[in-house]
Amino acid sequence: MTALRTRYHCYRKSWHERSTPAHCKSGNATMSTAQTSSTPRETSAAEVLLRALRAHGIDYFFANPGTDFAPIVEAFARSRKQGAAVPRPMVIPHENAAVSMAHGVYMVTGRPQAVMVHTTVGTGNTLNTLINASRDHVPMLLLAGRTPITEGDAHGGRSRHIHWAQEMFDQAGLVREVVKWDYELRTPDQSADVVARAMEIMMASPRGPAYLMLPREVVGGAVRLSNAPLVQRAVPATPYPDPRAVETLAEMIVAAERPVIVAANSGRTAEGVTALSSLAEHFALPVISYNHRHLCIPWSSPMCQGFRPGALVKDADLILVLDCDVPWINQLDQPPSADCRVAHLGEDPSFARYPMRSYRSDIAIAGDTAVILNALDGALGRLTTPAEPKIAERRKRLTARSAKLRGEWAETSAAAGKAGVITPEWLSRCLGAALPKDAIVVNEYPLMPEHCPRELPGSYFGLSPAGGLGWGFGAALGARLAAPDRLVVATLGDGAYVFANPTACHWISAKQDLPILIVVFNNELYGAVRRATLSMYEDGVAAEEDGRLLADLSPSPAFEKLVEASGGYGECVSNSAELPAAIERALAVVTREKRQALLNVICRY
């Protein structure tokens, strides 16, 4: 400890007495700090770190601060005074919301963001939504203060009672299972290099979050500018699909009578949506969007064949599992026949970070989804034509099936609207009729996509397969931040809304001028808990109470009042006939008055 104390004494000089840092200059591949005769000799590690974040394309710094943030606060203040390029700092009063907002910005822009939280306790609060980001391959740099190391009088050393109790033997062990990389800043001179290293690993395929700990004495320490170059490293390219495997799969498709595509994440990019739509429509390949997190294929496409495995998967002789972790569930769906062949396609077709996943795999192709699909389209074009009789007959059959499906969906939702009570089908249909095409829908479970048509890439986002509740509200705020000219709607269950720490999220919406529409499908239940109970014990004792034990959330709070506390508009709706007008009123508040609005919709399901 004596050596550490001596080491950090040199950093005790007040930052106000230190020289001002030089602005950084950036290029496409390399960014270095210029040095002239008037350039100061020292700056703080925190300032270098913030400039490095911005130089690597990070726009926002979502912060839930604590006593470890002092060097970061000073660095932001100095950067603002000097006009230095750093991310925009945003105070976010709950860690779940901060991580979800970073997730939401990335969904819309494809640009990773930074989140910083308070030591061990703040890190613990991120886990729910950090797992979501990890399973959805969302790169974000999660920064956390680390309890000060020194117990003496070193600058930034321990000065609060909590500095002893918050220290852990292995702080990064909290998150190591769900991040691609973790590290602790060890010397001030590393501050630029650790950002470059984190970004290099985060952005490599498959992408994911990274975790960096910042001890207060170290991040508040001095850096000689000559030791702080801002260098951006090249990121390895996504693996290119094996041409021989693509040709083999094309031959399998040509030979198949009943091929089907099951997709979930293939629509991460507009190119992915376009490529899948083109392939499916050229060669009459039906697409099932199953538990999809992105729009995979436009709802209006005749090859969009619904949202559940159903008969197409059961009867298939070839299934293309496209960037999809769970293409069917044996206990819930009729699985494909024993002689059906299965191909897995995507950046991580084996889902290597899933401890167990036992789906049959006859061929697996790793690569960017759009690249694989375009290569497959080309290979099929060399083997057959869209006019080939077998393909023409399949297209005719699937087009008729598509029309029948849409007729059934319309009939179901229309009947629900006449019942007086509101069902998810009717609420989904009313939203689909009211929302403009370019609206962004962030759905945390309850919206039924068959009743709410979405057409454009980037117009629909669903909850990560990890299912960490409380994501949707924050992700919608992040989407609105990234797309300020677009309407953003969050569709949430009542349990998901409560998990989102709504008081914090409504405050963020008002504080940061992020008006969105929140629609709560309120059935006063944890629906997943109830369904799981009834599926296992349909004739059990718990079923005598309709599976509501440990799932009951009644009596429900007046959620519409919470939004009013932050200056928004709230309304409770329980009659199906009144729902369309209520939606229009709420939309008018968001789009014309630029205020957040919430509809507390009492649903029966």
C-alpha positions as a printed Julia matrix, in Angstrom:
605×3 Matrix{Float64}:
   0.0     0.0     0.0
   2.95    2.34    0.65
   4.04    1.99   -2.97
   0.53    2.78   -4.18
   0.29    5.78   -1.87
   3.59    7.14   -3.23
   2.51    6.44   -6.78
  -0.69    8.44   -6.53
   0.67   11.41   -4.56
   1.85   12.86   -7.85
  -1.76   13.16   -9.02
  -2.9    15.35   -6.13
  -2.22   18.61   -7.9
  -5.51   20.39   -8.56
  -6.9    20.0   -12.09
  -7.49   23.74  -12.11
  -3.71   24.2   -12.05
  -3.1    21.75  -14.86
  -2.82   22.7   -18.5
  -5.67   22.49  -20.95
  -5.75   19.42  -23.25
  -5.34   19.75  -26.99
  -8.27   18.98  -29.24
  -8.0    15.67  -31.04
  -7.99   15.34  -34.79
  -9.63   12.31  -36.39
  -9.28   10.56  -39.7
 -10.87    7.44  -41.17
  -8.37    4.98  -39.75
  -6.08    6.8   -37.33
  -6.67    9.66  -34.92
  -3.79   11.3   -33.07
  -3.46   14.18  -30.65
  -1.62   17.07  -32.26
   1.19   18.69  -30.3
   2.44   22.24  -30.86
   4.58   24.65  -28.88
   1.45   25.99  -27.16
   0.02   22.53  -26.45
  -0.2    21.72  -22.72
   1.89   18.86  -21.42
  -0.68   17.1   -19.21
  -4.36   16.34  -18.99
  -6.42   13.9   -16.91
  -7.04   10.27  -17.81
 -10.78   10.98  -17.63
 -10.52   13.69  -20.29
  -8.52   11.44  -22.59
 -11.03    8.65  -22.07
 -13.99   10.88  -22.98
 -12.25   12.16  -26.1
 -11.39    8.6   -27.07
 -15.04    7.56  -26.74
 -16.14   10.32  -29.09
 -13.31    9.63  -31.53
 -14.58    6.05  -31.78
 -18.06    7.21  -32.76
 -19.83    7.08  -29.39
 -22.45    9.83  -29.31
 -24.0     9.46  -25.85
 -22.72    8.8   -22.34
 -25.66    7.45  -20.31
 -24.71    7.92  -16.67
 -26.14    6.8   -13.36
 -23.55    8.54  -11.21
 -22.08    7.99   -7.77
 -19.12    9.02   -5.65
 -16.72    7.41   -8.16
 -17.71    9.88  -10.89
 -15.84   12.96   -9.66
 -13.02   12.76  -12.26
 -15.59   12.12  -15.01
 -17.7    15.09  -13.92
 -14.65   17.36  -13.9
 -13.56   16.05  -17.29
 -16.96   16.77  -18.84
 -16.96   20.26  -17.32
 -13.48   21.01  -18.62
 -14.3    19.58  -22.05
 -17.41   21.75  -22.3
 -15.46   24.87  -21.34
 -12.75   24.08  -23.89
 -15.09   22.96  -26.68
 -13.51   19.52  -26.85
 -15.34   16.76  -28.73
 -16.8    14.3   -26.21
 -20.03   12.27  -26.04
 -23.18   13.99  -24.81
 -23.55   13.28  -21.07
 -27.05   12.28  -19.95
 -28.12   11.6   -16.37
 -30.31    8.48  -16.29
 -31.83    7.78  -12.85
 -31.81    3.99  -13.18
 -29.24    1.59  -14.62
 -31.83   -0.57  -16.43
 -33.02    2.49  -18.3
 -29.46    3.55  -19.14
 -28.52    0.2   -20.67
 -31.86   -0.04  -22.5
 -31.44    3.45  -23.96
 -27.98    2.52  -25.28
 -29.58   -0.62  -26.72
 -32.32    1.47  -28.36
 -29.87    3.9   -29.97
 -27.88    1.01  -31.42
 -31.04   -0.66  -32.8
 -31.81    2.42  -34.86
 -28.35    3.67  -35.82
 -26.0     0.69  -35.62
 -23.64    2.87  -33.54
 -22.49    1.58  -30.13
 -22.91    3.81  -27.08
 -21.43    4.12  -23.58
 -23.06    3.62  -20.19
 -21.41    4.37  -16.85
 -22.69    3.19  -13.48
 -21.61    3.3    -9.83
 -19.14    0.57   -8.8
 -20.48   -2.84   -7.77
 -24.0    -1.82   -6.82
 -24.61   -0.01  -10.09
 -23.15   -2.91  -12.04
 -25.53   -5.27  -10.3
 -28.49   -3.19  -11.38
 -27.46   -3.42  -15.05
 -27.51   -7.2   -15.23
 -31.13   -7.62  -16.31
 -30.87   -5.46  -19.42
 -27.18   -6.2   -20.01
 -28.14   -9.86  -20.53
 -30.7    -8.65  -23.09
 -27.97   -6.75  -24.93
 -25.6    -9.7   -24.8
 -28.08  -12.18  -26.26
 -29.04   -9.66  -28.95
 -25.38   -9.04  -29.92
 -25.61   -5.35  -29.05
 -22.22   -3.68  -28.59
 -22.06   -1.14  -25.79
 -19.25   -0.1   -23.49
 -20.37   -0.48  -19.89
 -18.11    1.59  -17.66
 -18.19    1.32  -13.9
 -16.33    3.08  -11.18
 -14.22    0.87   -9.0
 -13.9     1.46   -5.27
 -10.84    3.69   -4.68
  -7.78    1.56   -4.07
  -5.91    3.66   -1.52
  -6.86    4.22    2.12
  -4.51    7.13    2.81
  -4.51   10.69    1.54
  -3.92   10.01   -2.16
  -5.88   12.23   -4.54
  -9.15   10.36   -5.2
  -8.52    7.82   -2.44
 -11.18    6.49   -0.08
 -13.16    9.3     1.49
 -16.62    7.78    2.15
 -17.83    4.98    4.4
 -19.16    3.02    1.4
 -15.72    2.8    -0.18
 -14.9    -0.19    2.02
 -18.2    -2.04    1.78
 -18.59   -1.64   -1.99
 -15.28   -3.27   -2.9
 -15.39   -6.85   -4.22
 -12.65   -9.39   -4.84
 -13.8    -9.77   -8.45
 -16.11   -6.94   -9.5
 -16.04   -7.96  -13.16
 -17.18  -11.43  -12.14
 -20.66   -9.95  -11.88
 -20.83   -9.52  -15.66
 -18.12  -11.77  -17.12
 -20.64  -14.36  -18.3
 -22.42  -11.81  -20.51
 -19.69   -9.51  -21.84
 -17.07  -10.18  -24.51
 -14.26   -8.42  -22.62
 -13.61   -6.95  -19.2
 -10.69   -4.97  -17.83
  -9.66   -2.53  -15.13
  -7.84    0.69  -15.98
  -4.47    0.26  -14.29
  -2.55    3.4   -15.16
  -3.73    6.8   -16.43
  -1.66    6.39  -19.61
  -3.87    3.44  -20.64
  -7.04    5.52  -20.92
  -7.03    5.83  -24.73
  -5.78    2.3   -25.32
  -8.46    0.62  -23.21
 -11.2     2.33  -25.22
  -9.6     1.23  -28.48
  -9.28   -2.33  -27.19
 -12.87   -2.45  -25.96
 -14.21   -1.15  -29.28
 -12.06   -3.59  -31.25
 -13.55   -6.56  -29.42
 -17.12   -5.24  -29.08
 -17.46   -4.65  -32.82
 -15.93   -7.93  -33.96
 -18.44  -10.54  -35.14
 -20.6   -11.49  -33.36
 -20.87   -8.18  -31.57
 -21.57   -7.69  -27.89
 -20.98   -5.56  -24.78
 -17.7    -4.9   -22.96
 -17.0    -3.87  -19.36
 -14.35   -1.44  -18.13
 -13.7    -0.56  -14.47
 -12.3     2.85  -13.57
 -10.62    3.23  -10.14
 -11.08    6.81   -9.01
  -7.42    7.56   -8.34
  -6.38    6.19  -11.74
  -9.02    7.86  -13.91
  -8.35   11.12  -12.08
  -4.6    10.82  -12.66
  -2.47   12.86  -15.04
  -1.53   11.81  -18.56
   1.23   13.33  -20.64
  -0.31   14.15  -24.01
   2.52   12.39  -25.78
   1.3     9.19  -24.1
  -2.34    9.6   -25.1
  -2.7     8.94  -28.85
  -6.3     8.27  -29.92
  -5.87    5.32  -32.27
  -8.78    3.46  -33.79
  -7.98   -0.17  -34.57
  -9.38   -2.02  -37.57
 -12.15   -4.46  -36.73
 -11.96   -7.95  -38.28
 -14.46   -8.44  -41.06
 -17.49  -10.66  -40.51
 -16.72  -14.18  -41.78
 -17.57  -14.53  -45.46
 -19.93  -17.42  -46.23
 -18.27  -20.48  -47.71
 -19.19  -20.46  -51.45
 -19.25  -24.28  -51.56
 -21.68  -24.41  -48.65
 -23.89  -21.81  -50.33
 -23.94  -23.85  -53.56
 -24.8   -26.99  -51.59
 -27.68  -25.24  -49.83
 -28.96  -23.89  -53.15
 -29.03  -27.44  -54.5
 -30.95  -28.55  -51.4
 -33.54  -25.8   -51.96
 -33.98  -26.74  -55.62
 -34.54  -30.37  -54.64
 -36.98  -29.55  -51.83
 -40.75  -29.66  -52.26
 -41.73  -27.83  -49.08
 -38.9   -25.51  -47.97
 -39.52  -22.88  -45.29
 -37.47  -20.1   -43.69
 -37.76  -19.39  -39.95
 -36.23  -16.0   -39.1
 -35.79  -13.85  -36.0
 -32.91  -11.37  -36.26
 -32.26  -11.28  -40.0
 -33.73   -7.78  -40.24
 -31.06   -6.07  -38.12
 -30.21   -4.03  -41.21
 -32.22   -2.72  -44.15
 -29.98   -4.84  -46.38
 -31.07   -7.94  -44.49
 -34.76   -7.16  -45.01
 -34.24   -6.45  -48.71
 -32.16   -9.59  -49.25
 -34.67  -11.89  -47.52
 -37.63  -10.34  -49.34
 -35.88  -10.73  -52.69
 -34.87  -14.34  -52.11
 -38.26  -15.37  -50.73
 -40.26  -13.76  -53.52
 -37.96  -14.9   -56.36
 -38.09  -18.55  -55.37
 -41.39  -18.77  -53.45
 -39.86  -19.49  -50.06
 -42.31  -18.95  -47.16
 -40.98  -16.96  -44.19
 -42.09  -17.46  -40.59
 -40.99  -14.58  -38.33
 -40.85  -16.43  -35.02
 -40.19  -14.42  -31.85
 -38.58  -11.89  -34.16
 -36.64   -8.98  -32.69
 -36.52   -7.04  -35.97
 -38.82   -6.79  -38.98
 -37.64   -9.69  -41.14
 -39.95   -9.3   -44.17
 -42.72   -6.77  -44.89
 -46.12   -7.84  -43.56
 -47.71   -7.32  -46.99
 -45.37   -9.74  -48.78
 -47.2   -12.9   -49.83
 -44.18  -14.82  -48.57
 -44.77  -13.47  -45.04
 -46.55  -16.56  -43.76
 -47.21  -15.66  -40.17
 -45.47  -15.64  -36.83
 -45.65  -19.18  -35.48
 -44.05  -22.41  -36.76
 -47.33  -24.25  -37.32
 -48.03  -26.52  -40.28
 -45.33  -25.12  -42.55
 -42.59  -26.27  -40.18
 -44.33  -29.56  -39.35
 -44.68  -30.48  -43.03
 -41.35  -29.05  -44.26
 -38.71  -31.13  -45.97
 -36.1   -28.34  -45.66
 -35.92  -25.6   -43.01
 -33.6   -22.6   -43.25
 -33.06  -21.34  -39.68
 -32.08  -17.74  -40.36
 -30.35  -15.9   -37.5
 -32.86  -17.58  -35.18
 -32.0   -19.21  -31.88
 -35.23  -21.17  -31.34
 -37.0   -22.1   -34.62
 -39.6   -24.28  -32.94
 -40.29  -25.71  -29.45
 -40.86  -29.43  -29.26
 -43.23  -29.19  -26.28
 -45.41  -26.55  -27.94
 -45.15  -27.12  -31.69
 -45.31  -30.14  -33.93
 -41.65  -30.55  -34.87
 -40.54  -31.3   -38.41
 -40.43  -34.86  -39.64
 -37.38  -37.04  -39.09
 -36.33  -36.8   -42.75
 -36.54  -32.98  -42.88
 -33.14  -31.38  -43.39
 -32.18  -28.25  -41.42
 -29.76  -25.46  -42.33
 -28.57  -22.8   -39.86
 -27.48  -19.41  -41.24
 -26.14  -16.27  -39.58
 -23.12  -14.68  -37.94
 -23.27  -17.24  -35.13
 -25.35  -20.11  -36.55
 -24.42  -22.42  -33.67
 -25.28  -19.87  -30.93
 -22.04  -20.84  -29.26
 -22.76  -18.94  -26.03
 -25.93  -20.98  -25.37
 -24.93  -23.84  -23.03
 -27.4   -26.25  -24.68
 -29.13  -26.03  -28.04
 -29.8   -29.36  -29.71
 -31.53  -28.61  -33.01
 -30.54  -30.86  -35.88
 -28.04  -29.23  -38.22
 -27.32  -30.67  -41.65
 -25.48  -27.61  -42.88
 -24.36  -24.39  -41.15
 -23.17  -21.23  -42.88
 -21.53  -18.4   -40.93
 -21.53  -14.85  -42.25
 -23.42  -11.61  -42.47
 -27.08  -12.47  -43.04
 -27.56  -10.18  -46.04
 -24.38  -11.47  -47.68
 -25.45  -15.1   -47.22
 -28.93  -14.4   -48.63
 -27.63  -12.48  -51.64
 -25.11  -15.25  -52.37
 -27.86  -17.84  -52.06
 -30.1   -15.81  -54.39
 -27.31  -15.77  -56.97
 -26.61  -19.49  -56.61
 -30.3   -20.35  -57.02
 -30.45  -18.12  -60.09
 -27.77  -20.29  -61.7
 -29.68  -23.49  -60.94
 -33.3   -22.58  -61.61
 -35.66  -19.71  -62.45
 -38.67  -18.17  -60.71
 -40.79  -19.41  -63.62
 -39.86  -23.05  -63.09
 -43.16  -24.99  -62.74
 -42.48  -26.26  -59.22
 -41.66  -22.76  -58.0
 -44.62  -21.22  -59.83
 -46.98  -23.76  -58.27
 -45.54  -23.12  -54.81
 -45.88  -19.37  -55.26
 -49.54  -19.77  -56.22
 -50.23  -21.97  -53.21
 -48.42  -19.66  -50.77
 -50.09  -16.54  -52.14
 -53.49  -18.12  -51.56
 -52.44  -19.19  -48.08
 -51.24  -15.66  -47.32
 -54.59  -14.16  -48.38
 -56.46  -16.69  -46.25
 -54.28  -15.93  -43.22
 -54.89  -12.2   -43.51
 -58.61  -12.76  -43.84
 -58.6   -14.87  -40.69
 -56.57  -12.26  -38.8
 -58.94   -9.48  -39.86
 -61.99  -11.52  -38.87
 -60.52  -12.36  -35.45
 -59.61   -8.78  -34.56
 -62.89   -7.34  -35.88
 -64.89   -9.8   -33.78
 -62.81   -8.86  -30.76
 -63.62   -5.19  -31.29
 -67.35   -5.86  -30.96
 -67.05   -7.59  -27.62
 -66.96   -4.44  -25.48
 -63.92   -5.58  -23.53
 -60.51   -4.95  -25.08
 -58.39   -7.87  -26.24
 -54.76   -7.83  -27.43
 -56.01   -8.58  -30.95
 -58.24   -5.5   -31.01
 -55.67   -3.24  -29.4
 -53.01   -4.42  -31.87
 -55.37   -3.85  -34.8
 -56.28   -0.34  -33.64
 -52.61    0.58  -33.29
 -51.84   -0.85  -36.71
 -54.58    1.26  -38.26
 -53.46    4.45  -36.51
 -49.67    4.37  -36.82
 -47.86    5.86  -39.82
 -45.63    3.51  -41.82
 -42.41    5.05  -40.54
 -43.37    4.85  -36.87
 -40.98    2.82  -34.72
 -42.7     0.19  -32.58
 -40.77   -1.19  -29.6
 -42.64   -4.22  -28.35
 -42.04   -5.87  -25.0
 -44.26   -8.92  -25.51
 -47.96   -8.01  -25.84
 -48.37   -6.54  -29.35
 -49.6    -9.15  -31.83
 -47.72   -8.55  -35.11
 -50.31  -10.3   -37.27
 -52.77   -7.54  -36.33
 -50.34   -4.6   -36.54
 -48.79   -4.49  -40.03
 -45.23   -3.22  -40.27
 -43.61   -2.72  -43.66
 -40.38   -0.77  -43.4
 -36.98   -1.96  -42.15
 -36.32   -0.57  -38.7
 -40.01   -0.05  -37.91
 -40.34   -2.91  -35.41
 -38.12   -4.07  -32.54
 -38.91   -6.83  -30.07
 -37.52   -7.91  -26.72
 -34.26   -9.86  -26.61
 -34.66  -13.65  -26.38
 -33.25  -13.42  -22.84
 -36.55  -11.82  -21.8
 -35.21   -9.42  -19.18
 -38.28   -7.35  -18.28
 -38.16   -3.57  -18.13
 -36.35   -3.1   -21.46
 -39.04   -1.67  -23.72
 -39.6     1.77  -22.18
 -35.88    2.62  -22.06
 -35.24    1.17  -25.52
 -38.05    3.31  -26.93
 -36.51    6.41  -25.35
 -33.18    5.48  -26.94
 -34.87    4.97  -30.31
 -36.48    8.42  -30.03
 -33.13    9.95  -29.15
 -31.6     8.34  -32.25
 -34.54    9.21  -34.53
 -35.92   12.57  -33.3
 -38.14   13.05  -36.35
 -39.98    9.72  -36.07
 -42.91    8.66  -33.91
 -41.87    6.03  -31.37
 -44.4     3.77  -29.64
 -43.61    1.42  -26.75
 -46.08   -1.46  -26.33
 -45.64   -2.97  -22.87
 -47.34   -5.4   -20.56
 -48.22   -4.0   -17.16
 -45.52   -6.13  -15.54
 -42.92   -4.89  -18.04
 -43.99   -1.28  -17.42
 -43.47   -1.64  -13.66
 -40.1    -3.33  -14.22
 -38.98   -0.34  -16.31
 -38.91    1.94  -13.26
 -41.53    4.16  -14.92
 -41.01    7.17  -12.66
 -37.38    7.34  -13.84
 -38.31    6.77  -17.49
 -41.06    9.41  -17.53
 -38.61   11.86  -15.97
 -36.06   11.06  -18.7
 -38.69   11.62  -21.39
 -39.49   15.06  -20.01
 -35.94   16.06  -19.11
 -34.39   15.06  -22.42
 -37.35   16.13  -24.59
 -38.08   12.62  -25.86
 -41.86   12.45  -26.38
 -43.06    8.91  -27.06
 -46.35    7.03  -26.78
 -46.47    4.28  -24.17
 -49.29    1.75  -24.52
 -49.75   -0.54  -21.52
 -51.6    -3.81  -22.22
 -52.91   -4.09  -18.67
 -54.3    -7.5   -17.73
 -53.24   -7.24  -14.06
 -51.11  -10.36  -14.48
 -47.67  -11.75  -15.1
 -49.0   -13.53  -18.15
 -45.9   -15.66  -18.73
 -46.04  -17.0   -15.16
 -49.71  -17.89  -15.5
 -49.23  -19.58  -18.9
 -46.25  -21.59  -17.66
 -48.23  -22.83  -14.66
 -51.25  -23.84  -16.71
 -49.15  -25.51  -19.41
 -47.52  -27.8   -16.81
 -50.5   -28.26  -14.48
 -53.57  -27.86  -16.65
 -55.51  -30.16  -14.32
 -53.64  -29.23  -11.16
 -54.81  -27.39   -8.08
 -53.32  -24.1    -9.31
 -55.6   -24.31  -12.37
 -58.63  -24.07  -10.09
 -57.67  -20.4    -9.62
 -56.91  -20.0   -13.34
 -53.18  -20.07  -12.63
 -53.25  -16.65  -11.0
 -51.3   -17.67   -7.88
 -47.99  -15.71   -7.87
 -49.07  -14.07  -11.16
 -51.77  -11.72   -9.88
 -50.93   -8.01  -10.15
 -54.28   -6.65   -9.05
 -55.31   -4.14   -7.98
 -53.55   -2.28  -10.75
 -52.22    1.23  -10.06
 -53.57    4.12  -12.11
 -50.62    4.11  -14.5
 -52.05    7.06  -16.39
 -51.35    9.23  -13.35
 -47.61    8.47  -13.33
 -47.04   10.12  -16.7
 -48.92   13.21  -15.54
 -46.39   13.68  -12.74
 -43.78   14.37  -15.43
 -45.97   16.69  -17.48
 -47.32   14.07  -19.87
 -50.8    13.0   -20.95
 -52.44    9.9   -19.49
 -55.71    8.12  -20.17
 -57.28    4.85  -19.03
 -59.38    2.95  -21.59
 -61.48   -0.12  -20.92
 -64.17   -0.13  -23.65
 -63.29   -1.42  -27.13
 -65.47    1.16  -28.89
 -63.6     4.02  -27.21
 -60.12    2.74  -28.03
 -59.56    4.18  -31.56
 -60.4     7.72  -30.44
 -58.19    7.38  -27.35
 -55.26    6.35  -29.53
 -55.79    9.37  -31.78
 -55.86   11.71  -28.77
 -52.64   10.27  -27.42
 -50.92   10.45  -30.81
 -51.92   14.1   -31.15
 -50.25   14.89  -27.82
 -47.01   13.22  -28.91
 -46.85   14.51  -32.48
 -48.34   18.0   -32.11
 -47.73   19.01  -28.52
 -44.4    17.16  -28.33
 -45.26   15.64  -24.95
 -45.14   12.04  -23.82
 -48.43   10.19  -23.56
 -49.53    6.94  -21.93
 -52.6     4.81  -22.55
 -53.46    2.43  -19.72
 -55.52   -0.08  -21.69
 -57.45   -2.57  -19.57
 -57.19   -5.86  -21.48
 -58.7    -9.25  -20.86
 -56.39  -12.12  -21.71
